CSV table of C-alpha atoms in Angstrom, one decimal:
chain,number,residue,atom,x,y,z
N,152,UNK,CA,105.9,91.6,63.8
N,153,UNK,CA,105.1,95.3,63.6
N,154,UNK,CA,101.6,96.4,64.3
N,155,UNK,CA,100.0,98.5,61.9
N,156,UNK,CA,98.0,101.6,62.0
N,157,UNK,CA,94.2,101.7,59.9
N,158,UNK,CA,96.0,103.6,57.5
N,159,UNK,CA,98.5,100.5,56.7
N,160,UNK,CA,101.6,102.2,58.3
N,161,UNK,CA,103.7,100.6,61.0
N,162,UNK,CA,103.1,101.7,64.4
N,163,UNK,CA,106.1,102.8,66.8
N,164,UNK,CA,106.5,101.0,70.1
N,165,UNK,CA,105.7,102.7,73.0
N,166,UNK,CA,108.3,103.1,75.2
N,167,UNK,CA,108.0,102.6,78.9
N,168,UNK,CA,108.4,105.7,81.6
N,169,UNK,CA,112.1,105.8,83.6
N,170,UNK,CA,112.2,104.1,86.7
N,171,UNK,CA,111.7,107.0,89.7
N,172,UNK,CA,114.9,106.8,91.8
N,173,UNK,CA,112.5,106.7,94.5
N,174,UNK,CA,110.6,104.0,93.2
N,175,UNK,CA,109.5,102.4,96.5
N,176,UNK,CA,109.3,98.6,97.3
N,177,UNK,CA,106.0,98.0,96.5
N,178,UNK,CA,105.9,99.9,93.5
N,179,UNK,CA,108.8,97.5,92.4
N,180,UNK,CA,107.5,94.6,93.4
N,181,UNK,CA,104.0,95.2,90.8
N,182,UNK,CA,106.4,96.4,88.4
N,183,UNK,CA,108.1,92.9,88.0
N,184,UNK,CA,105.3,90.7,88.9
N,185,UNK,CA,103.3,92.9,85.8
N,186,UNK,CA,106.1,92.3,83.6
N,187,UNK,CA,106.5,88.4,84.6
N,188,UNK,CA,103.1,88.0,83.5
N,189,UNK,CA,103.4,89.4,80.4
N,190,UNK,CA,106.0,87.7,79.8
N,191,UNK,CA,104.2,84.5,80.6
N,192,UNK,CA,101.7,85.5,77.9
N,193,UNK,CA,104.6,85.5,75.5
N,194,UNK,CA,105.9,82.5,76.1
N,195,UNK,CA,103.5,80.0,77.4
N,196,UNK,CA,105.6,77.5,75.9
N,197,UNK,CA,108.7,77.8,77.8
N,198,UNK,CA,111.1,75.5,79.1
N,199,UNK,CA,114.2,74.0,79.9
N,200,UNK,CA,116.2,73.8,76.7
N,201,UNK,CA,118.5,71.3,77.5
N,202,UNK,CA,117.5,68.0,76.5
N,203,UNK,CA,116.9,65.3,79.4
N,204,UNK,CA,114.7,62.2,80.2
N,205,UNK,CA,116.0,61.6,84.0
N,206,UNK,CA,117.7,64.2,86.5
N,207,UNK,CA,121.1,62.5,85.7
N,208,UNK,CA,120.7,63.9,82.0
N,209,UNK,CA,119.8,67.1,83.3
N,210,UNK,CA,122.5,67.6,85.8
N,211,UNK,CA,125.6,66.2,82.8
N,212,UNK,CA,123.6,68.5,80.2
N,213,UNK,CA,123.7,71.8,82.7
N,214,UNK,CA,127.8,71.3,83.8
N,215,UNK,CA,128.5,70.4,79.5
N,216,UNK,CA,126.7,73.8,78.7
N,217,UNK,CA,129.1,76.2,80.6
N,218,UNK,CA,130.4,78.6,78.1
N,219,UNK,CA,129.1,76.8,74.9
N,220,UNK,CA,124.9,77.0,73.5
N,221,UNK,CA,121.9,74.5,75.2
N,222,UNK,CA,122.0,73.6,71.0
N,223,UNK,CA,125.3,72.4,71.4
N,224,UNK,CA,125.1,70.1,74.3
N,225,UNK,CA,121.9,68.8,72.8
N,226,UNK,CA,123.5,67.9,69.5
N,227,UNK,CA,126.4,66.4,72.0
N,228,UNK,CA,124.4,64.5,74.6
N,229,UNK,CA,122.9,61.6,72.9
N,230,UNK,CA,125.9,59.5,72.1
N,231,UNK,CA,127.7,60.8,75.4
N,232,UNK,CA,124.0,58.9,77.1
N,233,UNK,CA,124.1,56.0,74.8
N,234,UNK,CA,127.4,54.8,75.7
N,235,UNK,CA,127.2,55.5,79.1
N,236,UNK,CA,123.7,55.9,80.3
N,237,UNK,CA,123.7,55.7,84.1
N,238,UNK,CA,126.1,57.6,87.0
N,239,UNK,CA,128.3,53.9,87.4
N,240,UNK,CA,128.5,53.6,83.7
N,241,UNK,CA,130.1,57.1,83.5
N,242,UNK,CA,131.8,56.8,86.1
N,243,UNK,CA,133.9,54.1,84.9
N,244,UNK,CA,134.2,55.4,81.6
N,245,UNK,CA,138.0,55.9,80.4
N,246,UNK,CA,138.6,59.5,80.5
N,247,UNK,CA,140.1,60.2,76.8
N,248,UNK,CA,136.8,58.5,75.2
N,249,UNK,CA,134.6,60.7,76.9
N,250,UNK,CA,137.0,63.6,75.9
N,251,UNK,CA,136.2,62.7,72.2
N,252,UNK,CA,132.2,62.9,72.3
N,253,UNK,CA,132.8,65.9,74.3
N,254,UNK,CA,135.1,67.8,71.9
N,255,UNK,CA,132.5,69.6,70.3
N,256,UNK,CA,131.2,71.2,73.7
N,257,UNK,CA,134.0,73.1,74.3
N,258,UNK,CA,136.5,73.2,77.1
N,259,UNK,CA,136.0,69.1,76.8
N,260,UNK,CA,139.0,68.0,79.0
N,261,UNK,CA,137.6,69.9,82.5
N,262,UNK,CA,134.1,69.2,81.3
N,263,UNK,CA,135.4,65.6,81.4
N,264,UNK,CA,137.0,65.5,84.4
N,265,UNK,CA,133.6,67.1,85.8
N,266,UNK,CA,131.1,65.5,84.4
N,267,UNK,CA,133.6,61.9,85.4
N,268,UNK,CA,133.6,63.3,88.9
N,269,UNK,CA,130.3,64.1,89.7
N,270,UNK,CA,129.0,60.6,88.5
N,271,UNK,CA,131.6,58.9,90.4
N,272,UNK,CA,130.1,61.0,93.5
N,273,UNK,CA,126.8,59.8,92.5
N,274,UNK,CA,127.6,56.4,92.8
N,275,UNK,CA,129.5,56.1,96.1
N,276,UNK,CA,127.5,58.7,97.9
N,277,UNK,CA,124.4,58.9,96.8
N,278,UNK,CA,123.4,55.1,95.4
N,279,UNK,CA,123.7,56.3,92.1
N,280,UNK,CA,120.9,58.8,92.2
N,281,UNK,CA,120.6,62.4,91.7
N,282,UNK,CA,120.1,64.3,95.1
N,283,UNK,CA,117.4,66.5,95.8
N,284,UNK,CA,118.7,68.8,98.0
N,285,UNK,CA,120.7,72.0,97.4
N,286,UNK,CA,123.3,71.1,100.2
N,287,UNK,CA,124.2,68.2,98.2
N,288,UNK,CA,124.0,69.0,94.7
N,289,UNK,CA,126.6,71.8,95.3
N,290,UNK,CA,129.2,69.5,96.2
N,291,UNK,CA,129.2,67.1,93.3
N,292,UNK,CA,132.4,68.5,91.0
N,293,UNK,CA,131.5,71.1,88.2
N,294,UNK,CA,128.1,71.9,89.9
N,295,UNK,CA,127.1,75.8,91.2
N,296,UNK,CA,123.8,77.0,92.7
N,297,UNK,CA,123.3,77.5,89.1
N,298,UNK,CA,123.3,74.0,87.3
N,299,UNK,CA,121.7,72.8,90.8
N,300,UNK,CA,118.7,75.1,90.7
N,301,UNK,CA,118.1,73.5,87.0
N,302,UNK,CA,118.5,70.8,88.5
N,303,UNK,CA,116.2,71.7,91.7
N,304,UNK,CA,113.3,72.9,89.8
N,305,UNK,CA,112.9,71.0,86.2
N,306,UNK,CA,113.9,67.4,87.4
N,307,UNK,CA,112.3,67.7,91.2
N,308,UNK,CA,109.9,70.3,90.4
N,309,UNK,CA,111.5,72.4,93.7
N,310,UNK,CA,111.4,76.3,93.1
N,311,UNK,CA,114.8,78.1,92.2
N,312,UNK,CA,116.2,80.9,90.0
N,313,UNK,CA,118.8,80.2,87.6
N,314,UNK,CA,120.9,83.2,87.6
N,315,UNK,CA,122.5,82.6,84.0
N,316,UNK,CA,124.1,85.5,82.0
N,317,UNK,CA,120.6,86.1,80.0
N,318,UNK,CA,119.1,86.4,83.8
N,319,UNK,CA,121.7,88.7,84.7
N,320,UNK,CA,121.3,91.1,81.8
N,321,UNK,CA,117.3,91.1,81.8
N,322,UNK,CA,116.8,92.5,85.2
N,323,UNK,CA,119.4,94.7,85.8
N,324,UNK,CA,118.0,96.0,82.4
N,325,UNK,CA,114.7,96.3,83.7
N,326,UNK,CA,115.7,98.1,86.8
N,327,UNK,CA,114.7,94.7,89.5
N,328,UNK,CA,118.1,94.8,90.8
N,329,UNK,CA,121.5,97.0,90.8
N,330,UNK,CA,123.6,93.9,92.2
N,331,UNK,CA,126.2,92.3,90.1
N,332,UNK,CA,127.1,89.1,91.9
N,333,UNK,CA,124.6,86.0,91.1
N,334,UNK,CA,124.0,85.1,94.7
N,335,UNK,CA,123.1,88.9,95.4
N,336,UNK,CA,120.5,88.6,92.3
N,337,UNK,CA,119.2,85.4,92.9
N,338,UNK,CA,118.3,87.0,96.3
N,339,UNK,CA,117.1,90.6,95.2
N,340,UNK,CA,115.2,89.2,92.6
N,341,UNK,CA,113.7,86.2,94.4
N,342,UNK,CA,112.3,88.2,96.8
N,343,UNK,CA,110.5,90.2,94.8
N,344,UNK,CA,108.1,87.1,93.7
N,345,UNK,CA,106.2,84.6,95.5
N,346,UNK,CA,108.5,81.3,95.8
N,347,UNK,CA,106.0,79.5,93.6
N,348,UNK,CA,106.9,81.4,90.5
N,349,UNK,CA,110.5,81.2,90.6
N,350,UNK,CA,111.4,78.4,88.2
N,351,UNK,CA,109.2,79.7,85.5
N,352,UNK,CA,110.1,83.5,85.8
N,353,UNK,CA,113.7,82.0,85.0
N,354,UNK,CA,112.2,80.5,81.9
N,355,UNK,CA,110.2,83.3,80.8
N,356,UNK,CA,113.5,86.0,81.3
N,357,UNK,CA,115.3,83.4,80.0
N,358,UNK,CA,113.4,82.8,77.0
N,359,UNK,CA,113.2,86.5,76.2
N,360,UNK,CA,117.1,86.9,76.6
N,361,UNK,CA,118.1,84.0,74.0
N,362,UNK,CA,114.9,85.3,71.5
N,363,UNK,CA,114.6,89.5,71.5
N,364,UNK,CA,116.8,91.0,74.8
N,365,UNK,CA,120.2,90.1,73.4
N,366,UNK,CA,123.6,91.7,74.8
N,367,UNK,CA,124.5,93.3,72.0
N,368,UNK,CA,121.7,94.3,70.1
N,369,UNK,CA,118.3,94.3,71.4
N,370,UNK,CA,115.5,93.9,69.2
N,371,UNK,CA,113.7,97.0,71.0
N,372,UNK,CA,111.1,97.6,68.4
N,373,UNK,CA,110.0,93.3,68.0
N,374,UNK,CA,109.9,93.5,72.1
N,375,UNK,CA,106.3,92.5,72.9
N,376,UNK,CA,107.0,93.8,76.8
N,377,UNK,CA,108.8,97.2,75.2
N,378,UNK,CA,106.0,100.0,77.0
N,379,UNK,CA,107.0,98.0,80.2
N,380,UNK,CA,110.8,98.1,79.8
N,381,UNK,CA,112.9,101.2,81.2
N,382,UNK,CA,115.9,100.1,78.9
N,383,UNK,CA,113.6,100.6,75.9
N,384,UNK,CA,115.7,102.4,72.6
N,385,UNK,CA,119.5,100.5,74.0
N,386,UNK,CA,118.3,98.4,70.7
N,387,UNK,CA,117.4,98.8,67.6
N,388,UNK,CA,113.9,100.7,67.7
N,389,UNK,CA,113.2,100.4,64.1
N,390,UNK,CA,110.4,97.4,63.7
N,391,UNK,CA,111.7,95.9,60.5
N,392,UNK,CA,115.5,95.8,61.3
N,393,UNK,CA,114.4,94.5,64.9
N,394,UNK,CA,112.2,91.9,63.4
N,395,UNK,CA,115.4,90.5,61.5
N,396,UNK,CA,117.7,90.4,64.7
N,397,UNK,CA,114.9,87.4,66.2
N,398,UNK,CA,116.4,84.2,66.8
N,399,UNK,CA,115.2,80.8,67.7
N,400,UNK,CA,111.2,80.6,67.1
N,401,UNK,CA,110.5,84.3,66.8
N,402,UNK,CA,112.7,84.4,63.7
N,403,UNK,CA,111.3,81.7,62.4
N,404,UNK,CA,115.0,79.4,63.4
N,405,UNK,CA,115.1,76.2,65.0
N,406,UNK,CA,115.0,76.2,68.9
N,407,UNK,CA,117.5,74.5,71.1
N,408,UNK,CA,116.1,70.9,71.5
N,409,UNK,CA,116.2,68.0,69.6
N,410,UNK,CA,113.1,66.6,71.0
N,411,UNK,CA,111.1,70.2,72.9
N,412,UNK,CA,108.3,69.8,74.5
N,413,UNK,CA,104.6,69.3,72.9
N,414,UNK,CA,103.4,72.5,74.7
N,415,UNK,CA,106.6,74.2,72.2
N,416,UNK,CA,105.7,72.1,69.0
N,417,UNK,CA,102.3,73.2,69.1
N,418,UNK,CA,102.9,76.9,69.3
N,419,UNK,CA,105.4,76.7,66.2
N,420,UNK,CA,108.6,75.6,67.7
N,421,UNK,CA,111.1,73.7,65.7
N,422,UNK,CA,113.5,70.8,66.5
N,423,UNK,CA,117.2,71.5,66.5
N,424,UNK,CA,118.5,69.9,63.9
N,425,UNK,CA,121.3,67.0,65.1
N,426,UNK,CA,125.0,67.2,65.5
N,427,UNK,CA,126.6,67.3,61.8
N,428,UNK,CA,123.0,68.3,59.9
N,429,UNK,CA,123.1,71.1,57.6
């Protein structure tokens, strides 16, 4: 990914200047909306990476991918859907069946009891269909501002941030906000950006997380937004060794979904491959 120079040698990023202490509010405020749409630029193509044809899917997918990958739940999904493909179908399910599809996601016994729950919710409370409101989707068992924003904004096309741990890293990174609990982010951070924007800036920073931002080691010198970022050289710097820490698409990997969008086909995305493939 490194540029080069006319004389065939690989340029250096340029970092970006500190962050004043003094930085005032407006000055923050183009700081993050510039870097949004850069970002935005860089991944035109982003989207939710769970796989879903109806908000039902979306709102089981979200709750199964607590502390496991989008990939996972994607590889998972299919024959959890098959079997039981509505809320009154799943709701009636017997519990250790659904346990056995779910083993592969990970904590499987509270993601059943969840995932059981919520449907059963679904169909005495809400006629078997996903709600569209905040109020309600927050009390439906296993489901946080979080997997309800998801929800909000992909399957109801309703603005929301979805403060996820990649979120959460990316912007305190880039200086937006010094809070550390989601609701205080999700706040912060929404206010800094016109309502409108909110569901794809949580794509975009969430794209950027999974692909170059990682936790542990940045890819600093791949990052296409690097002369923007004030937490520029907390990765590797060096263009070749940042260029092999890519994952998903800019490595050259398969991305998250089974079946992604056209928009992410067409820019060189790959299919995840399905539970049990090489």
């Amino acid at each position: 990914m490194g540029e080069q120079d006319p004389g065939g040698n690989k340029k250096t990023v340029k970092a970006a200047k500190k962050v004043p202490a003094d930085e005032s509010r407006t000055a923050l405020v183009r700081r993050a909306r510039r870097l949004n749409r850069e970002l935005a630029e860089v991944y035109p193509y982003a989207h939710p990476e769970l796989d879903f044809e109806n908000p039902f899917q979306l709102l089981v997918a979200t709750v199964l991918s607590a502390q496991t990958t989008d990939l996972r739940v994607n590889q998972t999904t299919p024959a959890l859907f098959a079997k039981y493909p509505t809320p009154e179908d799943l709701a009636a399910a017997n519990p250790e069946e659904v346990e056995e599809i779910l083993r592969p996601c990970g904590f499987f016994r509270a993601k059943t009891k969840s995932v059981i729950g919520l449907s059963k919710a679904l169909a005495e409370r809400f006629g078997g269909e996903v709600p569209g409101r905040l109020e309600d989707l927050v009390k439906l068992p296993g489901v946080g501002r979080k997997t309800a924003f998801v929800v909000l904004g992909n399957a109801f096309g309703r603005p929301g941030i979805t403060v996820d741990t990649h979120f959460q890293r990316l912007v305190r990174r880039w200086k937006w906000t010094e809070a550390t609990e989601p609701d205080k982010i999700e706040a912060e951070v929404g206010a800094l950006f016109p309502k409108s924007d909110w569901t794809m800036l949580s794509h975009h920073v969430i794209f950027h997380g999974r692909r170059i931002c990682h936790a542990r080691k940045p890819a600093c010198g791949a990052c296409p937004i690097a002369a923007l970022c004030p937490a520029y050289g907390e990765g590797e710097t060096d263009p070749e060794k940042a260029e092999k820490l890519l994952k998903y698409e800019k490595g050259g990997f398969p991305g998250q979904r089974l079946k992604p969008p056209q928009a992410y086909l067409d820019a060189g995305g790959r299919p995840a491959p399905p539970l049990g493939a090489a």
